[in-house]
Amino acid sequence: MTRDFSSSLNPSQLEAVYATEGPVLVIAGAGSGKTRTIVYRLAHLVEQGVSPSSILLLTFTRKASQEMLQRAADLLGEGRGLARVQGGTFHAFAYGMLRRHTPPGWPDRLTVIDRSDAESLIREAKAELGFGKGDRSFPKASTILDNVSKSRNKEFALRDILSNESFHLLPYADEIETLGDTYDRKKRACGMLDYDDLLFALETLLRSDEELLTNVRRRFEHVMVDEYQDTNLVQARLVELIAGKGGNVMAVGDDAQSIYSFRGANVQNILSFPQVFPGARTIRLERNYRSTQPILGFTNQILAQSRLLFEKKLWTEDEGGPTPQIIRPLSDLSQARLVAGKIVELRKEHPPGEIAVLFRAGYQSYHLEVELNKLGIRFAKFGGLKYTEAAHIKDVLSFVRILRNPSDTPSWHRVLAPIKGVGPKTSARLVTSLLSGDREYVDSWRKKRPELDALLGFLDELRSREYSPGTLLEQIVKFYTPQLEERYPDDYPRREAGLEELLQIAAGYKELDLFLADLSLENPEPRGGEREEVVTLSTIHSSKGLEWNAVCIIDLIEDRFPSRHAMNRVEEFEEERRLLYVACTRARKYLALFVPKAVYRRGKETTEPATASPFVREIPGEYYEEWQENYTGGLSQTKGAPEYRRPPSALNPPQQRTKPSGTPGAAASAPPPPAPDPSTMGFCNHKVFGRGKIVAVIPPDKYRVNFPGFGLKVILAQYLEMEGEQGRQSG
C-alpha cells in the first residue's frame, strides 16, 4: 500500500519519491528539500515491499547517511528499521567489498593505511632515493602526497597537476613523479591500500570479475547517490557499474553547486547523467524553503549567463524581504570598515550567529578581522587561518615587535629560528647576550653565521631611521621573502597573498604602536555553545551546506572573484560563477555584495580603479539596489543604471548552450565553438575586457585580441561576441 505523502511534500518532491523504476536524476536546487526527498523515498521503497538489504545509499559523509536512514526509520515507525540498508560513503562501501574479494594485482591480505602511514611511506621512499638531502626547499611528504592524490582523483598526469596548481614545485617534478611511482610499488608489495586506492581497486575488481558484478547488481536493486555533482570520475564509473545502464538508480544533486574540482569533483558527471543512463527521467526541485524571493531572483540571474547547466529557476512563496544590495566602497581599504559597520547594523535585527561574511580566499578577511577586533565584535573564522594565527604573519610581525621592544624574547626566537645551527638553547643565549651587551658571544656567532650578521645589520638599519608602518613593513617583507620561500616551500605563493594583505593593512596607519595594538587585540576562539553568539567569517567553500539570516560577500572585483587564475579556462570560470551562486544562496533574509571601486596599489602609494566582477555586471539592475560610499562618510543609494554596466551587447555574448529537448529538464550542452575564421580580423566584445581588436587567430578555437587598457589577451572564441561587418569597418 502506498502512503499518501502529498501533505508533506510538494509535487516535484512527490514525483521524485514515487519514481522508483529506472534511472532518475533529481536536480535539487539550493534549499529545495533534497534530504527530505531522499528520506521519504527510502521510506516509500520499504513500504512498497523492497527489502532494505537491496538498497544502496551512497553519500559523502557517514553522518549524512546515518541521518537519512534514521529519519526514514522514524517516518516508517512501528519499529520498522532500516538497519539492513547499505548506507555510507563510497570509500566505506569499497572497503567492505575489498575485505571479501581481492582485486587483481594485489596480495590476498589487504590492509588500509591512514594519512600518517601514507606520509611515512613517502618519507621512506624519499630517504631510499636520496631525494632532498640538504635541500630545505624540497617539498614535504604531505605536499607530495596531496599532489599524488590530486593526480589520482582528477585522473591527470602528475606533471600536469603541478603545472596547473603548484607551479612553484615544477623544478622537482621528476623527483615527485618518481616518489609517486615508488610509493605505489611499496603499497602493492605490502598489500596496503590508501584512501584513493579503495575506489580504483573496487573498479578493477568489478570489471575483472563478471560473476561478482552480476551478483552485486542482483543484490542492490535500488541505488541512490547524494550530492552527485561532487563525484569524481571513478565514483561516477562505479555508480554506472553497480547500477547498470537501465538499473534503478537515482542521483540527487545540483550542477550549480559543483565547486570542488580542486578535490577531483567533475561537474560533467551530473551533466552527462541522461546520456550515460539512456531514458533517464529528470526531475527538478525548484521550490526553495530557505531564502526570500528577492534573493532567489538575484541568484537565478547569476546562473542565467551560464553556458552549461540544467535550466532551473528557484522560487518560494515568501515574496517579502529586502532587495539584495550591491555596496560600492570607495576602495578595498575602506571596504572592511563598511562591512564592520553593516554588521553592527545587522546585529540590531539578527543574532550575531545569524550573520556571516563570505570570501573567495582566507586572506581576504584580514582587514575585516582587524576592524572587528577594534569594535570588540567576536567572530569565528572557517577556512583559512586568522591573520594572528598564520605563521608567516607572525614571522613578519616579530621584526616589528623587536623594534618596539628589544626585550621581546619570543619575537627574537622567531626571527633567529631560520638561522642554521641556532636552536632553542643557542637562541636563548644569543638573546641574553644581545640584551646584556656580551659582544664576544654574539660576534663569535656572527663570524660563524653570515646570515646572523645580515639579520642584525638589517635590524640596526631599521632602528636608525623613522619609517611609516607601511614603509617599514615593506622593508621587512622584502628582507623576509627569501626566508618565506625557504621555510614554506610547499605553499609560499599562497602565503605571499597574505603578506600583501598585511602590507595593505599597514598602509592605513600612521603610528606603529597603534598598528601593533590593533593587530594584537584578542578575539578569543568561541567554545562549543558560544557559536551562536559570534559572527561567522568563512571562505565560500567552507560555507557549503550552511545558511544564515544575513550574508555579506566581499571583494567582488576582477582578480579576486573570479580569481585571476580562472580567467583563461572555461571550466574554471564557470566554477567561479557557481561559487558565487553558492555564496548567495546561503542567505535567508538579507544579502549584500561588496564591490570596491578602487584597489590600493602598494609601491605606487595610490589607488587604481577596480573592475567589478563580471558576475555582478551581468545582473540586471532591477534585481538589486546599489549603494555607494560617500566621500563625506556613510552610504547613499544610487539612481539610474549602475555605473559599471556596459551595454548588453558587450555583456551578454550569444549563448552557446542549446535548449533542452526530450526529457523535461535535460542537460543543456555547449557544442564546441567553431574554429575561428582567419578572415575575421575585426572587432569583438568581451564581458570582462570590453571592446577589442582581433590581431591574430590561434587554431583551433582562440583569438589574440588587443584590449585598450588591458593589452594583448588570448581568449577562447566562445567568450567573444564578434562585431558585424559594419562594426569592423567603423572601428
XYZ file of C-alpha atoms in Angstrom:
731
model
C 0.000 0.000 0.000
C 1.351 3.413 -0.989
C 1.082 6.014 1.713
C -0.081 9.458 0.621
C 2.777 11.902 1.227
C 1.111 14.797 -0.629
C 0.541 16.754 2.580
C 4.261 16.529 3.460
C 5.901 17.041 0.069
C 5.491 19.413 -2.839
C 4.597 17.978 -6.278
C 8.200 17.785 -7.533
C 9.418 16.111 -4.348
C 6.480 13.713 -4.547
C 7.355 12.858 -8.138
C 10.930 12.046 -7.103
C 9.744 9.875 -4.191
C 7.398 7.817 -6.360
C 9.819 7.488 -9.321
C 11.315 4.147 -8.288
C 11.817 2.409 -11.624
C 14.729 3.008 -13.967
C 17.332 5.807 -13.913
C 16.239 9.061 -12.250
C 18.137 12.322 -11.952
C 16.908 14.794 -9.337
C 18.252 18.307 -9.834
C 17.817 19.732 -6.339
C 18.266 23.493 -6.252
C 19.712 25.167 -3.161
C 17.362 24.928 -0.161
C 14.843 22.806 -2.062
C 14.449 19.981 0.465
C 16.880 17.495 -1.067
C 17.465 15.474 2.112
C 13.752 15.362 2.881
C 13.102 13.920 -0.581
C 15.704 11.169 -0.140
C 14.318 10.296 3.313
C 10.773 9.929 2.038
C 11.930 7.897 -0.951
C 13.745 5.454 1.338
C 10.597 5.042 3.417
C 8.443 4.664 0.308
C 10.658 1.905 -1.124
C 10.404 -0.117 2.087
C 6.632 0.413 2.271
C 6.417 -0.898 -1.279
C 7.981 -4.153 -0.113
C 11.551 -3.506 -1.225
C 13.956 -5.282 1.113
C 16.195 -2.785 2.955
C 19.187 -5.011 2.192
C 18.658 -4.433 -1.537
C 19.022 -0.652 -1.188
C 22.426 1.034 -1.567
C 22.657 4.634 -0.350
C 25.939 6.368 -1.224
C 26.795 9.689 0.417
C 29.893 11.806 1.026
C 29.853 11.589 4.803
C 28.900 8.848 7.208
C 26.906 11.379 9.215
C 24.719 12.232 6.196
C 23.756 8.616 5.527
C 23.069 7.922 9.214
C 20.831 10.969 9.465
C 18.852 9.990 6.357
C 18.392 6.403 7.488
C 17.341 7.446 10.992
C 14.800 9.947 9.676
C 13.392 7.352 7.260
C 13.113 4.822 10.101
C 11.284 7.392 12.244
C 8.922 8.050 9.351
C 8.129 4.354 8.977
C 7.582 3.939 12.723
C 6.335 0.736 14.354
C 9.878 -0.441 14.918
C 10.486 -0.914 11.225
C 14.162 -0.068 10.980
C 16.428 0.386 8.010
C 19.493 -1.152 9.611
C 19.963 -3.525 6.690
C 20.215 -0.711 4.142
C 23.790 -0.491 2.846
C 24.381 3.181 3.590
C 27.623 5.104 3.790
C 30.404 6.722 1.819
C 31.833 5.462 -1.459
C 35.053 4.605 0.340
C 33.339 2.663 3.137
C 31.357 0.663 0.581
C 34.527 -0.063 -1.392
C 36.359 -1.218 1.732
C 33.526 -3.600 2.598
C 33.706 -5.170 -0.856
C 37.500 -5.414 -0.886
C 37.545 -7.174 2.502
C 35.675 -10.060 0.892
C 37.185 -10.008 -2.598
C 40.789 -9.376 -3.612
C 41.292 -7.207 -6.696
C 43.751 -8.422 -9.339
C 47.292 -7.201 -8.869
C 47.048 -7.095 -5.079
C 48.064 -9.665 -2.413
C 45.344 -11.727 -0.719
C 45.648 -9.944 2.602
C 44.959 -6.220 2.353
C 45.153 -3.511 4.966
C 44.023 0.107 4.696
C 46.522 2.765 5.720
C 45.655 6.192 7.078
C 47.134 9.542 6.139
C 50.050 9.381 8.595
C 51.055 5.910 7.368
C 50.901 7.110 3.762
C 53.176 10.067 4.561
C 55.579 7.695 6.317
C 55.830 5.609 3.125
C 56.596 8.751 1.113
C 59.333 9.725 3.595
C 60.722 6.183 3.442
C 60.841 6.303 -0.361
C 62.427 9.762 -0.223
C 65.185 8.511 2.079
C 65.854 5.421 -0.045
C 66.138 7.503 -3.221
C 68.238 10.168 -1.516
C 65.946 12.971 -2.606
C 66.032 16.320 -0.840
C 69.212 15.782 1.165
C 70.466 19.168 2.266
C 67.690 20.891 0.297
C 65.393 22.640 2.767
C 63.060 23.703 -0.020
C 62.317 20.135 -1.142
C 58.559 19.561 -0.750
C 57.315 17.832 2.371
C 55.836 14.335 2.328
C 52.357 15.769 2.958
C 52.620 18.046 -0.090
C 53.881 15.230 -2.292
C 51.017 13.039 -1.139
C 48.497 15.838 -1.787
C 49.641 16.145 -5.378
C 49.745 12.385 -5.933
C 46.185 12.187 -4.592
C 45.005 15.031 -6.852
C 46.559 13.253 -9.812
C 44.628 10.087 -8.961
C 41.295 11.775 -8.261
C 41.360 14.076 -11.280
C 42.970 11.359 -13.426
C 45.507 13.856 -14.753
C 49.223 13.277 -15.152
C 51.100 14.309 -12.028
C 53.210 16.789 -14.001
C 50.021 18.448 -15.297
C 48.736 18.818 -11.727
C 51.969 20.557 -10.775
C 51.817 22.835 -13.823
C 48.216 23.864 -13.182
C 48.081 24.071 -9.402
C 51.583 24.003 -7.873
C 53.797 25.629 -10.485
C 56.394 26.519 -7.848
C 57.078 22.795 -7.399
C 57.827 22.164 -11.093
C 61.611 22.163 -10.509
C 61.024 18.983 -8.507
C 58.599 17.368 -10.989
C 60.894 14.455 -11.887
C 61.567 13.598 -8.238
C 57.878 13.885 -7.289
C 56.860 11.583 -10.164
C 59.497 9.042 -9.115
C 58.333 9.232 -5.489
C 54.741 8.702 -6.602
C 55.683 5.572 -8.547
C 57.825 4.246 -5.683
C 55.027 4.920 -3.192
C 52.602 2.913 -5.329
C 55.020 -0.027 -5.638
C 55.612 -0.093 -1.889
C 51.891 -0.213 -1.161
C 51.265 -3.062 -3.545
C 54.242 -5.068 -2.316
C 52.953 -4.849 1.259
C 49.249 -5.227 0.443
C 48.395 -1.733 1.652
C 45.592 0.409 0.245
C 45.331 4.134 0.815
C 42.117 6.166 0.693
C 42.235 6.698 -3.088
C 43.175 3.082 -3.857
C 39.880 1.856 -2.412
C 37.831 3.268 -5.290
C 40.184 2.284 -8.116
C 40.732 -1.189 -6.666
C 36.970 -1.747 -6.464
C 36.547 -0.634 -10.076
C 39.300 -3.034 -11.172
C 37.658 -5.830 -9.180
C 34.189 -5.322 -10.656
C 35.483 -5.036 -14.216
C 37.615 -8.173 -13.876
C 35.007 -10.445 -12.242
C 31.820 -10.596 -14.306
C 30.143 -13.058 -11.936
C 30.761 -10.807 -8.936
C 29.442 -7.781 -10.836
C 26.279 -9.696 -11.719
C 25.786 -10.649 -8.071
C 26.313 -7.071 -6.916
C 23.696 -5.840 -9.370
C 21.255 -8.516 -8.229
C 21.764 -7.643 -4.589
C 21.363 -3.884 -4.950
C 18.106 -3.410 -6.811
C 17.968 0.262 -5.894
C 20.967 2.606 -5.863
C 20.695 6.169 -4.517
C 23.537 8.705 -4.644
C 23.548 12.012 -2.770
C 25.467 15.154 -3.882
C 26.131 13.667 -7.310
C 27.723 16.916 -8.512
C 30.608 16.221 -6.125
C 31.535 12.816 -7.558
C 34.851 12.337 -9.304
C 35.324 10.276 -12.441
C 35.916 6.916 -10.761
C 32.919 7.364 -8.433
C 30.665 8.007 -11.420
C 32.008 4.915 -13.162
C 31.340 2.838 -10.034
C 27.715 4.022 -9.959
C 27.348 3.021 -13.598
C 28.929 -0.383 -12.935
C 26.833 -1.193 -9.869
C 23.502 0.053 -11.212
C 23.839 -0.969 -14.845
C 22.659 1.160 -17.756
C 18.955 0.602 -17.126
C 19.047 -0.064 -13.396
C 17.032 1.599 -10.669
C 19.491 4.366 -9.883
C 18.630 7.805 -8.528
C 21.270 10.535 -8.474
C 20.475 13.665 -6.472
C 22.468 16.857 -6.778
C 22.773 20.335 -8.221
C 25.180 21.131 -11.035
C 25.010 24.782 -9.940
C 26.647 23.831 -6.642
C 29.585 21.908 -8.080
C 32.528 23.822 -6.544
C 35.044 21.149 -5.566
C 37.031 20.497 -8.733
C 40.227 21.028 -6.708
C 39.335 17.767 -4.923
C 38.600 15.965 -8.176
C 34.833 16.578 -8.403
C 33.726 16.701 -12.039
C 30.550 18.597 -12.908
C 30.309 16.639 -16.182
C 29.216 13.584 -14.199
C 25.852 15.124 -13.364
C 25.525 16.940 -16.698
C 26.063 13.727 -18.665
C 23.855 11.510 -16.463
C 20.993 11.415 -19.033
C 23.450 10.268 -21.706
C 25.183 7.681 -19.507
C 21.812 6.272 -18.421
C 19.613 6.390 -21.547
C 15.967 7.120 -20.862
C 16.743 8.707 -17.507
C 13.889 10.705 -16.014
C 14.927 14.193 -14.887
C 13.041 15.875 -12.040
C 13.790 19.402 -10.878
C 13.249 20.605 -7.316
C 12.901 24.359 -7.718
C 10.794 25.432 -4.780
C 13.125 26.936 -2.202
C 12.427 26.772 1.540
C 15.356 28.905 2.687
C 15.509 32.322 1.037
C 13.105 35.118 0.188
C 12.015 35.686 -3.417
C 14.133 38.866 -3.857
C 17.247 36.822 -3.003
C 16.185 33.972 -5.299
C 15.513 36.378 -8.153
C 19.055 37.672 -7.758
C 20.658 34.214 -7.568
C 18.691 32.984 -10.588
C 20.309 35.786 -12.589
C 23.791 34.573 -11.620
C 23.063 31.294 -13.386
C 21.231 32.898 -16.310
C 24.540 33.533 -18.133
C 25.967 30.054 -17.524
C 26.932 28.185 -20.647
C 26.390 24.681 -19.341
C 23.674 23.783 -16.901
C 20.362 22.140 -16.187
C 17.951 25.001 -16.510
C 16.225 25.756 -13.241
C 14.531 28.716 -11.633
C 14.256 28.750 -7.860
C 11.112 30.223 -6.355
C 9.403 30.494 -2.977
C 6.089 31.509 -1.526
C 7.910 34.022 0.691
C 7.611 37.100 -1.510
C 8.721 39.614 1.150
C 12.102 40.687 2.409
C 14.616 43.357 1.421
C 16.059 43.573 -2.070
C 19.683 42.364 -2.284
C 22.208 45.188 -2.128
C 25.346 45.843 -4.118
C 27.504 48.131 -1.984
C 30.350 50.087 -3.585
C 33.112 51.069 -1.135
C 35.467 53.769 -2.344
C 38.306 51.246 -2.187
C 39.290 47.871 -0.826
C 40.863 49.735 2.116
C 37.519 51.228 3.193
C 35.595 48.031 2.499
C 36.395 46.463 5.872
C 35.112 49.491 7.760
C 31.847 49.438 5.790
C 31.362 45.696 6.331
C 32.020 46.059 10.065
C 29.502 48.915 10.170
C 26.963 46.784 8.322
C 27.456 44.021 10.902
C 26.791 46.500 13.708
C 23.594 47.487 11.913
C 22.516 43.892 11.258
C 23.014 42.882 14.899
C 20.065 45.120 15.803
C 17.816 42.738 13.876
C 19.652 39.390 13.878
C 21.664 37.459 16.495
C 25.424 37.502 15.770
C 25.306 33.788 14.972
C 22.894 34.546 12.115
C 25.334 36.902 10.368
C 28.094 35.709 8.023
C 30.738 37.343 5.847
C 31.924 35.152 2.970
C 35.007 35.487 0.759
C 36.880 33.696 -2.012
C 40.185 33.171 -0.158
C 41.108 33.137 3.521
C 43.489 36.104 3.431
C 40.736 38.410 2.113
C 39.231 38.768 5.583
C 42.400 40.129 7.267
C 41.318 43.783 7.051
C 37.901 42.904 8.408
C 39.347 40.889 11.291
C 41.282 43.964 12.405
C 38.156 46.140 12.220
C 36.017 43.662 14.150
C 38.669 43.362 16.844
C 38.764 47.144 17.197
C 34.980 47.216 17.629
C 35.016 44.297 20.086
C 32.837 42.153 17.808
C 33.598 38.479 18.345
C 33.864 36.218 15.333
C 34.747 32.679 14.343
C 36.649 32.052 11.126
C 36.311 28.962 8.956
C 38.543 28.136 6.029
C 41.959 29.779 6.160
C 43.779 30.923 9.271
C 43.162 34.147 11.152
C 45.950 36.588 10.421
C 47.077 36.289 14.075
C 47.478 32.515 13.669
C 49.313 32.401 10.333
C 52.992 31.539 10.853
C 54.309 33.856 8.121
C 52.338 36.795 9.536
C 53.780 36.090 12.992
C 57.259 35.915 11.467
C 56.993 39.366 9.909
C 55.369 40.975 12.942
C 58.198 39.649 15.124
C 60.600 42.041 13.381
C 58.264 44.953 14.196
C 57.876 43.914 17.821
C 61.630 43.721 18.320
C 61.969 47.288 17.039
C 59.389 48.499 19.547
C 60.588 46.274 22.385
C 64.136 44.828 22.181
C 63.325 42.640 25.215
C 60.571 40.730 23.350
C 62.228 37.338 23.722
C 59.597 35.251 21.839
C 59.945 37.544 18.816
C 63.729 37.173 18.913
C 63.397 33.398 18.940
C 61.132 33.612 15.892
C 63.476 35.771 13.770
C 66.528 33.710 14.795
C 64.874 30.349 14.051
C 65.747 30.225 10.296
C 69.490 30.556 11.010
C 71.181 27.184 10.635
C 72.598 25.834 13.880
C 70.646 28.233 16.091
C 68.357 26.018 18.136
C 66.303 26.999 21.207
C 69.271 26.962 23.606
C 71.586 28.934 21.340
C 68.773 31.348 20.537
C 68.117 31.954 24.254
C 71.815 32.649 24.923
C 72.104 34.934 21.886
C 69.136 36.991 23.069
C 70.584 37.215 26.589
C 73.969 38.255 25.194
C 72.452 40.863 22.902
C 70.448 42.428 25.702
C 73.308 42.309 28.244
C 75.993 43.621 25.881
C 78.011 40.369 25.726
C 79.596 41.186 22.373
C 82.114 38.347 22.444
C 79.497 35.579 22.224
C 77.396 37.464 19.667
C 80.409 38.278 17.478
C 81.575 34.654 17.526
C 78.222 33.613 16.053
C 78.234 36.478 13.566
C 81.513 35.132 12.183
C 80.195 31.569 12.029
C 76.834 32.505 10.546
C 76.846 35.362 7.989
C 73.033 35.222 7.930
C 73.011 36.260 11.625
C 75.288 39.169 10.795
C 72.902 40.158 7.972
C 69.882 39.920 10.280
C 71.404 42.108 12.999
C 72.625 44.615 10.424
C 69.153 44.795 8.926
C 67.540 45.396 12.329
C 70.099 48.117 13.091
C 69.318 49.790 9.770
C 65.597 49.796 10.567
C 66.281 51.255 14.029
C 68.348 54.088 12.594
C 65.508 55.562 10.540
C 61.921 56.672 11.021
C 59.513 54.730 8.811
C 55.777 54.844 8.413
C 54.180 51.476 9.293
C 53.551 50.770 5.612
C 57.105 51.528 4.508
C 58.579 49.649 7.473
C 56.555 46.533 6.637
C 57.632 46.781 3.006
C 61.290 46.712 4.059
C 60.710 43.754 6.372
C 58.760 41.741 3.802
C 61.477 42.360 1.213
C 64.111 41.024 3.642
C 61.859 38.148 4.740
C 60.674 36.890 1.315
C 63.703 34.614 0.661
C 63.064 33.074 4.097
C 59.392 32.618 3.204
C 60.274 30.565 0.146
C 62.779 28.505 2.136
C 60.687 27.975 5.286
C 57.401 27.301 3.496
C 58.433 25.869 0.116
C 55.234 23.892 -0.299
C 52.797 26.806 -0.322
C 54.692 30.091 -0.247
C 52.692 31.568 -3.202
C 49.532 31.353 -1.077
C 51.315 32.911 1.901
C 52.582 35.766 -0.268
C 48.970 36.843 -0.788
C 48.538 37.047 2.994
C 51.644 39.221 3.321
C 50.358 41.522 0.593
C 47.149 41.957 2.593
C 49.182 42.723 5.743
C 51.081 45.422 3.836
C 47.800 46.974 2.771
C 46.591 46.993 6.383
C 49.825 48.684 7.490
C 49.465 51.313 4.780
C 46.385 52.651 6.525
C 48.271 53.538 9.734
C 50.432 56.497 10.675
C 51.528 55.223 14.110
C 53.408 51.944 14.528
C 52.228 51.389 18.111
C 48.582 51.705 17.060
C 49.176 49.299 14.185
C 50.682 46.700 16.531
C 47.977 47.224 19.123
C 45.158 46.698 16.625
C 46.770 43.529 15.305
C 47.323 42.222 18.836
C 43.775 42.667 20.137
C 42.427 39.327 21.244
C 39.377 37.680 19.722
C 39.064 34.529 21.883
C 38.052 31.457 19.911
C 34.442 30.696 20.877
C 33.733 27.405 22.597
C 31.037 24.893 21.662
C 27.751 26.520 22.609
C 29.107 30.050 22.062
C 28.984 29.778 18.257
C 25.544 31.373 18.236
C 26.993 34.457 19.937
C 29.624 35.228 17.289
C 29.662 36.442 13.706
C 30.891 33.928 11.131
C 33.733 34.698 8.737
C 34.131 31.937 6.172
C 35.526 31.017 2.807
C 32.705 30.113 0.446
C 33.929 26.527 0.149
C 33.652 26.122 3.918
C 30.146 27.637 3.919
C 28.640 24.931 1.687
C 25.633 23.335 3.387
C 25.241 26.193 5.895
C 22.841 29.145 5.989
C 22.389 32.432 7.846
C 19.758 35.156 8.063
C 22.179 37.769 6.751
C 25.114 37.227 4.386
C 27.713 39.729 3.152
C 30.127 38.770 0.350
C 33.285 40.836 -0.104
C 35.835 41.616 -2.826
C 33.563 41.153 -5.849
C 36.156 42.544 -8.275
C 38.379 41.241 -11.047
C 41.375 39.136 -9.963
C 39.700 38.375 -6.645
C 36.315 36.988 -7.691
C 36.722 35.365 -10.098
C 40.340 34.753 -9.207
C 42.892 35.691 -11.840
C 43.695 32.004 -12.353
C 40.154 31.295 -13.567
C 40.137 33.765 -16.453
C 41.777 31.556 -19.078
C 39.752 28.343 -18.908
C 36.026 27.982 -19.480
C 35.626 25.268 -16.844
C 37.338 27.268 -14.109
C 35.493 30.480 -14.984
C 32.139 28.691 -14.775
C 33.057 27.121 -11.441
C 33.750 30.613 -10.097
C 30.235 31.565 -11.178
C 28.834 28.571 -9.322
C 30.885 29.564 -6.287
C 29.167 32.953 -6.172
C 25.802 31.222 -6.581
C 26.558 29.002 -3.588
C 27.580 32.052 -1.547
C 24.399 33.981 -2.332
C 22.108 31.026 -1.657
C 23.406 30.801 1.921
C 21.288 33.900 2.754
C 17.779 33.592 4.135
C 16.667 37.222 4.535
C 19.430 39.705 3.705
C 22.139 39.628 1.056
C 24.824 42.229 0.302
C 27.692 42.098 -2.183
C 30.605 44.494 -1.657
C 32.232 45.738 -4.873
C 35.142 48.156 -4.192
C 35.554 50.937 -6.759
C 39.322 51.008 -6.420
C 42.208 48.943 -5.082
C 45.282 50.217 -3.297
C 48.483 49.617 -5.243
C 51.395 49.228 -2.895
C 54.606 50.762 -4.197
C 52.711 53.375 -6.184
C 51.151 54.670 -2.955
C 47.914 55.228 -4.825
C 44.651 53.572 -5.658
C 43.585 52.461 -9.125
C 40.085 51.841 -10.472
C 38.847 48.301 -9.894
C 36.721 46.387 -12.367
C 33.563 44.893 -10.905
C 33.244 41.119 -11.167
C 31.681 40.043 -14.477
C 29.162 38.000 -12.494
C 27.926 41.210 -10.864
C 27.918 43.203 -14.090
C 25.697 40.625 -15.793
C 22.841 41.001 -13.310
C 20.057 43.372 -14.466
C 19.632 46.397 -12.201
C 16.020 45.574 -11.272
C 17.208 42.669 -9.101
C 19.167 44.762 -6.585
C 19.718 48.148 -5.008
C 23.060 49.840 -5.499
C 24.585 51.832 -2.645
C 27.863 53.715 -2.719
C 30.207 55.026 -0.067
C 30.139 58.808 0.176
C 33.230 60.968 0.424
C 31.615 62.509 3.486
C 31.042 59.126 5.124
C 28.109 56.719 5.138
C 26.210 55.213 2.216
C 23.702 56.605 -0.241
C 21.566 54.814 -2.786
C 22.457 55.473 -6.417
C 19.864 56.375 -9.008
C 19.654 55.125 -12.565
C 21.761 52.431 -14.213
C 24.807 51.208 -12.270
C 27.927 52.980 -13.450
C 29.864 49.814 -14.190
C 27.342 48.179 -16.510
C 28.188 48.204 -20.199
C 25.614 47.831 -22.984
C 24.004 44.383 -23.113
C 25.797 43.552 -26.381
C 29.122 43.750 -24.597
C 27.942 41.867 -21.531
C 25.909 39.028 -22.952
C 27.603 37.213 -25.821
C 25.412 34.746 -27.698
C 24.785 31.692 -25.556
C 26.419 28.505 -26.755
C 24.009 26.293 -24.873
C 21.153 24.547 -26.616
C 17.629 24.382 -25.331
C 16.784 21.113 -23.596
C 14.856 18.677 -25.698
C 13.116 15.395 -24.999
C 13.035 14.775 -21.260
C 11.961 17.884 -19.357
C 14.943 19.492 -17.684
C 17.500 17.600 -19.738
C 21.033 18.907 -19.625
C 21.845 21.811 -21.844
C 25.119 21.112 -23.573
C 27.562 23.543 -25.116
C 28.597 22.450 -28.615
C 32.253 23.007 -29.441
C 32.765 26.530 -30.781
C 33.549 26.724 -34.498
C 37.147 27.213 -35.464
C 37.989 30.912 -35.835
C 37.628 32.287 -39.326
C 41.026 33.734 -40.326
C 39.264 36.449 -42.273
C 37.539 37.682 -39.113
C 40.146 40.151 -38.000
C 37.868 42.959 -36.890
C 36.493 43.921 -33.510
C 34.857 41.922 -30.732
C 33.415 42.350 -27.245
C 34.391 40.511 -24.077
C 32.386 40.648 -20.861
C 35.485 41.465 -18.789
C 37.808 43.432 -21.055
C 35.240 45.242 -23.213
C 35.768 46.043 -26.889
C 38.970 44.877 -28.525
C 40.730 44.470 -31.888
C 41.439 40.939 -33.104
C 45.086 40.751 -34.155
C 45.679 37.016 -34.628
C 43.923 33.662 -34.899
C 45.159 30.769 -32.755
C 43.637 27.494 -34.035
C 41.513 25.688 -33.255
C 39.347 27.987 -31.130
C 41.197 31.066 -29.828
C 41.964 34.665 -30.800
C 44.675 37.086 -29.731
C 42.916 40.363 -29.005
C 44.236 43.821 -28.139
C 42.029 45.415 -25.471
C 42.604 49.128 -24.745
C 43.786 49.459 -21.174
C 44.406 45.727 -20.801
C 46.796 44.885 -23.632
C 47.013 41.647 -25.598
C 44.948 38.700 -24.352
C 44.435 35.179 -25.719
C 40.697 34.436 -25.453
C 38.557 31.400 -26.276
C 36.216 32.051 -29.203
C 33.101 31.201 -27.207
C 33.857 34.044 -24.787
C 33.832 36.670 -27.536
C 30.968 38.375 -29.308
C 32.071 39.182 -32.812
C 31.024 42.500 -34.302
C 29.429 42.501 -37.742
C 30.837 43.810 -40.981
C 29.724 47.347 -40.145
C 31.428 47.205 -36.738
C 34.669 46.053 -38.306
C 34.711 48.844 -40.817
C 33.771 51.572 -38.378
C 36.322 50.512 -35.782
